Coordinates of C-alpha atoms in Angstrom, one line a residue:
M20 CA 116.1 96.6 105.0
L21 CA 119.7 95.6 105.5
V22 CA 119.5 93.3 102.5
Q23 CA 118.2 96.1 100.3
R24 CA 121.0 98.4 101.4
L25 CA 123.6 95.8 100.7
Y26 CA 122.1 95.1 97.3
H27 CA 122.2 98.8 96.3
F28 CA 125.8 99.1 97.7
I29 CA 127.0 96.2 95.6
K30 CA 125.2 97.5 92.5
R31 CA 127.2 100.7 92.7
G32 CA 130.2 98.7 91.5
L33 CA 133.9 98.3 92.3
T34 CA 134.7 102.0 92.1
K35 CA 132.5 102.6 95.2
I36 CA 134.1 99.7 97.0
Q37 CA 137.4 101.5 96.8
D38 CA 136.0 104.0 99.3
F39 CA 136.2 101.2 101.8
I40 CA 138.9 98.8 100.5
Q41 CA 142.2 99.6 98.8
L42 CA 141.9 97.4 95.7
P43 CA 145.1 95.9 94.1
R44 CA 146.3 97.8 91.0
K45 CA 145.5 94.9 88.7
I46 CA 141.8 94.9 89.8
R47 CA 141.6 98.7 89.4
K48 CA 142.8 98.3 85.8
L49 CA 140.1 95.9 84.8
T50 CA 137.0 97.1 83.0
D51 CA 133.9 95.6 84.5
F52 CA 133.0 93.6 81.4
Y53 CA 130.2 91.9 83.2
E54 CA 128.2 95.1 83.5
L55 CA 128.2 95.3 79.6
Y56 CA 126.1 92.1 79.4
E57 CA 122.5 92.4 80.3
I58 CA 120.5 89.4 81.5
P59 CA 117.7 89.1 78.9
D60 CA 114.1 89.2 80.0
P61 CA 112.8 85.6 80.0
K62 CA 109.9 86.7 77.9
F63 CA 112.3 87.8 75.1
I64 CA 113.7 85.6 72.4
D65 CA 117.3 85.3 73.3
L66 CA 119.4 85.5 70.2
C67 CA 122.3 87.0 72.1
T68 CA 123.7 84.1 74.0
P69 CA 125.6 81.8 71.5
V70 CA 124.5 78.5 72.9
I71 CA 122.7 75.5 71.3
K72 CA 119.0 76.2 71.3
Y73 CA 118.0 72.6 71.6
P74 CA 117.7 70.9 75.0
P75 CA 120.0 68.1 76.1
S76 CA 119.1 64.6 75.0
S77 CA 116.7 62.4 77.1
N78 CA 119.7 60.2 78.0
V79 CA 121.5 63.2 79.5
L80 CA 118.4 64.1 81.6
Q81 CA 118.0 60.5 82.8
A82 CA 121.6 60.3 83.8
L83 CA 121.3 63.6 85.7
E84 CA 118.2 62.3 87.6
K85 CA 120.0 59.1 88.5
A86 CA 123.2 60.9 89.7
A87 CA 121.3 63.5 91.8
V88 CA 121.1 61.1 94.8
K89 CA 124.9 61.2 94.9
I90 CA 125.5 64.9 95.2
N91 CA 126.4 64.5 98.9
Y92 CA 129.7 63.1 97.7
Y93 CA 132.7 65.1 96.4
P94 CA 133.1 64.7 92.6
N95 CA 136.1 62.4 92.7
S96 CA 134.3 60.1 95.1
Y97 CA 131.4 59.3 92.8
S98 CA 131.6 55.9 91.0
D99 CA 134.5 55.9 88.5
M100 CA 134.1 59.5 87.6
P101 CA 136.0 61.4 86.2
R102 CA 138.0 58.4 84.8
A103 CA 135.1 57.2 82.7
L104 CA 134.6 60.6 81.2
L105 CA 138.3 61.1 80.5
E106 CA 138.5 57.7 78.8
K107 CA 135.4 58.6 76.7
I108 CA 137.0 61.9 75.6
S109 CA 140.2 60.0 74.9
H110 CA 138.5 57.4 72.7
T111 CA 136.4 60.1 70.9
L112 CA 139.4 62.4 70.1
K113 CA 142.0 59.6 69.8
V114 CA 144.4 61.2 72.3
G115 CA 145.7 59.8 75.6
V116 CA 144.0 60.3 78.9
E117 CA 147.2 61.9 80.1
N118 CA 146.6 64.7 77.5
I119 CA 143.2 65.8 79.0
L120 CA 142.2 67.9 82.0
L121 CA 138.6 68.6 82.9
T122 CA 137.7 72.2 83.8
N123 CA 134.8 74.2 85.1
G124 CA 133.9 75.4 81.6
L125 CA 136.3 77.1 79.3
N126 CA 136.4 80.4 81.3
E127 CA 138.2 78.4 84.0
A128 CA 140.5 76.8 81.4
I129 CA 141.5 80.3 80.1
D130 CA 142.1 81.6 83.5
L131 CA 144.0 78.5 84.6
I132 CA 146.3 78.5 81.6
T133 CA 147.1 82.1 82.1
R134 CA 147.9 81.8 85.8
T135 CA 150.0 78.7 85.2
F136 CA 152.2 79.9 82.3
V137 CA 152.2 83.7 82.3
E138 CA 154.1 85.8 84.8
E139 CA 153.4 89.4 85.8
G140 CA 154.6 91.8 83.1
E141 CA 154.9 89.2 80.3
R142 CA 153.2 89.7 77.0
V143 CA 150.2 87.8 75.6
L144 CA 149.2 88.0 71.9
I145 CA 145.5 88.4 71.3
P146 CA 144.1 88.8 67.7
I147 CA 141.0 91.0 67.7
P148 CA 138.1 91.0 67.5
T149 CA 137.8 87.8 69.6
F150 CA 136.5 86.3 72.9
W151 CA 136.9 88.9 75.6
Q152 CA 138.0 86.5 78.4
F153 CA 141.4 86.2 76.8
E154 CA 142.2 89.8 77.6
I155 CA 140.5 89.7 81.0
A156 CA 142.6 86.7 82.1
T157 CA 145.7 88.4 80.9
L158 CA 145.0 91.6 82.9
R159 CA 144.1 89.6 86.0
Q160 CA 147.6 88.1 85.9
S161 CA 149.1 91.7 85.6
A162 CA 150.4 90.7 82.1
I163 CA 150.3 92.8 79.0
P164 CA 147.9 92.1 76.2
V165 CA 149.3 92.7 72.7
K166 CA 146.5 93.1 70.3
V167 CA 146.6 92.3 66.5
N168 CA 143.6 93.6 64.6
L169 CA 142.6 91.0 61.9
L170 CA 139.4 92.9 60.9
N171 CA 140.0 95.0 57.8
G172 CA 136.9 97.0 57.0
D173 CA 134.2 94.5 56.0
E174 CA 136.5 91.5 55.9
Y175 CA 138.1 89.3 58.6
E176 CA 141.1 87.1 57.7
F177 CA 143.4 85.2 59.9
D178 CA 146.8 86.6 59.0
E179 CA 149.3 84.0 60.3
N180 CA 152.4 86.0 59.1
L181 CA 151.2 89.1 61.0
M182 CA 150.6 87.0 64.0
I183 CA 154.1 85.4 63.9
S184 CA 156.0 88.7 63.2
T185 CA 154.1 90.5 66.0
A186 CA 154.7 87.6 68.4
K187 CA 158.4 87.6 67.7
R188 CA 158.8 91.3 67.8
E189 CA 156.9 91.7 71.1
K190 CA 158.5 88.5 72.6
V191 CA 155.1 87.2 73.7
K192 CA 154.8 84.3 76.1
L193 CA 151.5 83.0 74.9
V194 CA 149.2 83.3 71.9
W195 CA 145.4 83.0 72.0
I196 CA 143.4 81.9 68.9
C197 CA 139.7 81.3 68.8
N198 CA 138.8 79.0 66.0
P199 CA 136.2 79.3 64.6
N200 CA 136.5 82.9 65.9
N201 CA 134.0 84.5 68.2
P202 CA 132.4 86.9 67.1
T203 CA 133.1 86.6 63.4
G204 CA 132.3 82.9 63.2
I205 CA 135.1 82.5 60.6
H206 CA 137.3 79.4 60.7
A207 CA 141.1 79.8 60.1
E208 CA 142.7 77.1 57.9
E209 CA 144.6 74.3 59.7
E210 CA 147.8 75.1 57.8
K211 CA 147.8 78.7 59.0
I212 CA 147.5 77.8 62.7
I213 CA 150.1 75.1 62.5
K214 CA 152.5 77.5 60.9
V215 CA 152.0 79.8 63.9
V216 CA 152.6 76.8 66.2
K217 CA 155.8 75.8 64.4
S218 CA 157.2 79.3 64.1
L219 CA 157.0 80.2 67.8
R220 CA 158.6 78.9 71.0
G221 CA 155.8 80.1 73.2
L222 CA 152.5 78.4 73.8
V223 CA 149.7 78.6 71.3
I224 CA 146.2 78.0 72.7
V225 CA 143.4 77.3 70.3
D226 CA 139.8 77.7 71.6
E227 CA 137.6 75.2 69.7
S228 CA 134.3 75.9 71.5
Y229 CA 132.4 75.6 68.2
S230 CA 134.4 72.8 66.7
E231 CA 131.6 70.2 66.5
I232 CA 129.3 72.6 64.6
C233 CA 132.2 73.6 62.3
G234 CA 133.3 70.0 61.8
K235 CA 137.0 70.9 61.9
S236 CA 139.7 70.5 64.6
I237 CA 143.5 70.5 65.1
I238 CA 143.4 68.3 68.1
S239 CA 145.2 65.5 66.2
F240 CA 148.3 67.8 66.2
V241 CA 148.6 68.0 70.0
P242 CA 150.8 64.9 70.4
R243 CA 153.2 66.4 67.8
F244 CA 153.7 69.8 69.3
K245 CA 154.5 70.5 73.0
N246 CA 153.5 74.2 72.6
L247 CA 150.0 73.5 71.3
I248 CA 147.0 73.5 73.6
V249 CA 143.4 73.0 72.5
L250 CA 140.3 73.9 74.5
R251 CA 136.9 72.2 74.0
G252 CA 133.7 72.4 75.8
F253 CA 130.1 71.2 76.3
S254 CA 128.3 74.6 76.4
K255 CA 128.1 75.7 72.8
T256 CA 127.4 72.3 71.2
Y257 CA 126.0 69.9 73.8
G258 CA 123.6 72.2 75.6
L259 CA 125.3 72.0 79.0
A260 CA 126.2 75.6 79.4
G261 CA 124.4 75.8 82.8
L262 CA 126.5 72.9 84.2
R263 CA 129.9 74.4 83.4
I264 CA 132.2 71.8 82.0
G265 CA 135.0 71.8 79.4
Y266 CA 138.4 70.4 79.0
I267 CA 142.0 71.1 78.0
V268 CA 143.9 68.9 75.5
A269 CA 147.7 69.4 75.8
H270 CA 151.1 67.7 76.2
P271 CA 151.3 65.6 79.4
S272 CA 153.9 68.0 80.8
A273 CA 151.5 71.0 80.4
I274 CA 148.7 69.0 81.9
R275 CA 150.8 68.2 85.0
A276 CA 151.6 71.9 85.4
L277 CA 148.0 72.9 85.1
I278 CA 146.9 70.2 87.7
R279 CA 149.3 71.9 90.2
M280 CA 147.5 75.2 89.8
K281 CA 143.8 74.1 89.6
I282 CA 141.5 74.2 92.5
P283 CA 140.3 70.8 93.9
F284 CA 137.0 69.4 92.9
N285 CA 136.6 72.0 90.2
V286 CA 134.1 70.0 88.1
N287 CA 130.9 68.9 89.9
I288 CA 129.4 65.5 89.7
M289 CA 126.3 66.5 87.7
A290 CA 128.4 68.2 85.0
Q291 CA 130.6 65.1 84.7
V292 CA 127.7 62.7 84.4
A293 CA 125.9 64.9 81.9
A294 CA 129.0 65.3 79.7
L295 CA 129.6 61.5 79.6
A296 CA 126.0 60.8 78.7
A297 CA 126.1 63.5 76.0
L298 CA 129.2 61.9 74.4
E299 CA 127.5 58.5 74.5
D300 CA 124.5 60.0 72.7
E301 CA 126.5 61.4 69.8
S302 CA 123.9 60.7 67.2
Y303 CA 121.3 62.9 68.9
Y304 CA 123.7 65.8 68.9
R305 CA 125.0 65.3 65.4
E306 CA 121.5 65.6 64.2
R307 CA 121.1 68.9 66.0
W308 CA 124.4 70.2 64.7
E309 CA 123.2 69.5 61.2
K310 CA 119.9 71.4 61.9
I311 CA 121.9 74.3 63.2
R312 CA 124.1 74.4 60.1
K313 CA 121.1 74.3 57.8
E314 CA 119.3 77.0 59.7
R315 CA 122.5 79.2 59.8
E316 CA 122.8 79.1 56.0
K317 CA 119.1 79.9 55.5
L318 CA 119.5 82.8 58.0
K319 CA 122.6 84.1 56.3
K320 CA 120.9 84.1 52.9
K321 CA 117.8 85.9 54.2
L322 CA 119.9 88.5 56.0
K323 CA 121.9 89.1 52.8
D324 CA 118.7 89.4 50.8
I325 CA 117.6 92.2 53.1
G326 CA 120.8 94.0 52.2
L327 CA 122.9 93.4 55.4
K328 CA 126.6 92.6 55.4
V329 CA 127.0 89.1 56.8
F330 CA 130.3 87.4 57.7
N331 CA 130.8 83.9 56.6
S332 CA 130.2 82.1 59.9
E333 CA 130.8 78.4 60.5
T334 CA 129.3 78.5 64.0
N335 CA 125.9 78.8 65.6
F336 CA 125.8 82.6 65.3
V337 CA 126.3 85.2 62.6
L338 CA 127.9 88.6 62.7
L339 CA 126.3 91.6 60.8
K340 CA 127.8 94.9 59.9
T341 CA 125.5 97.8 59.2
P342 CA 125.5 101.5 60.1
K343 CA 122.0 101.0 61.5
A344 CA 123.1 98.4 64.1
R345 CA 122.0 100.5 67.1
Y346 CA 118.7 101.3 65.5
I347 CA 118.1 97.7 64.6
S348 CA 118.9 96.5 68.1
R349 CA 116.7 99.1 69.7
E350 CA 113.8 98.2 67.4
L351 CA 114.3 94.4 67.9
R352 CA 114.0 94.9 71.6
K353 CA 110.6 96.6 71.1
R354 CA 109.6 93.4 69.4
K355 CA 111.1 91.2 72.3
I356 CA 114.2 90.0 70.5
Y357 CA 117.5 90.3 72.2
V358 CA 120.7 90.3 70.1
M359 CA 124.4 90.8 71.0
E360 CA 125.5 94.4 71.0
P361 CA 129.3 94.2 70.8
W362 CA 130.1 97.9 71.2
G363 CA 131.2 99.7 74.3
G364 CA 134.1 97.2 74.9
A365 CA 131.9 94.1 75.2
I366 CA 133.9 92.6 72.3
P367 CA 137.3 94.4 71.8
G368 CA 137.8 95.3 68.2
L369 CA 134.1 95.8 67.2
G370 CA 132.4 99.2 66.9
N371 CA 128.8 100.3 67.0
E372 CA 128.1 99.1 63.4
F373 CA 128.1 95.4 64.4
L374 CA 125.5 93.0 65.7
R375 CA 126.0 89.3 66.6
I376 CA 122.9 87.1 66.2
T377 CA 122.6 83.5 67.5
V378 CA 121.0 81.0 65.1
G379 CA 117.7 80.3 66.8
L380 CA 115.0 77.7 66.2
P381 CA 113.3 77.9 62.8
K382 CA 110.3 79.7 64.3
E383 CA 112.6 82.2 66.1
N384 CA 114.6 82.9 62.9
G385 CA 111.5 83.4 60.9
Y386 CA 110.2 85.9 63.4
L387 CA 113.5 87.7 63.4
I388 CA 113.5 88.1 59.6
R389 CA 109.9 89.4 59.5
C390 CA 110.8 91.9 62.2
L391 CA 114.0 93.0 60.3
K392 CA 112.1 93.5 57.1
K393 CA 109.6 95.8 58.9
I394 CA 112.4 97.7 60.7
L395 CA 114.4 98.2 57.5
K396 CA 111.5 98.8 55.1
P397 CA 111.8 102.6 55.2
C398 CA 115.5 102.2 54.5
L399 CA 115.2 99.9 51.5

């Protein structure tokens, strides 16, 4: 009975908790973004979560099984981890070990960077629409998000000149760039991002969560620019989202500052072992990335053939724009398909005419298209 009462109390949310606890102002200002995301019914086809739909390689699973007997040790006490993983990342990316810091997924990386380099009241530039955690991390730090809208009607374009002029005018401390961008899936040209880096004194952080699928990266520029930081992960491309592991690539001085602020033992043993095994099984994942790219292009073409506006994604998801977005989402749920509804603040900068759809397995994509044709048939 007590457990049930506690559950219902928690579910009422932070506004009710204020009846008992005086929350700090920075918490009261936060929107509870997590309430905007539903946990899909396991019986549904999940085309909402933008992760790789293929399971980890057998080598990864075997490495996890072998490492499981060592979970009674703290992460840094197990074998030569994380040194072996750092050296593997260093060799793969051709950057120094001193340029890399492991994190508990990229959410931790975003939060850690903000806490380390941004003071209360300082300004942070966020181009929208983009990954919502950039704004959340800024508000947690009692900093001020400065938003630049890069969505112009039916088109999204990375406007580096607008970014630079706004950053200088607003005297921002830090700039966030998601590339390829989530939720549009569009990749900004290397030259445009480097122009931003060269033009500003503040830090420019580039989130490259989908870089392996896109096949493009600016990590090679990190040794040349002290104000450039790149984020990479294992969730979207290596199928390790449930283990929470990513990394920061930056100048050694920035890495040293971040180490002072991070919590100890932030990346668990199983995540480290799985990440190393995944990097050592690159051929398996390259084959999967190619499958995703081919399925994405097929899906984009079929969606366009139906008459939907489709953004030119280079990731494992596609963004649609249609005045019937709410209707489509509601009808897809009736057919046990769950897609991303970005309205209501879930993705700042997107309204109720957008839907984001993860590229599923071929069978899932086929079922999606058949359902959409039936849903939209009266409208065609």
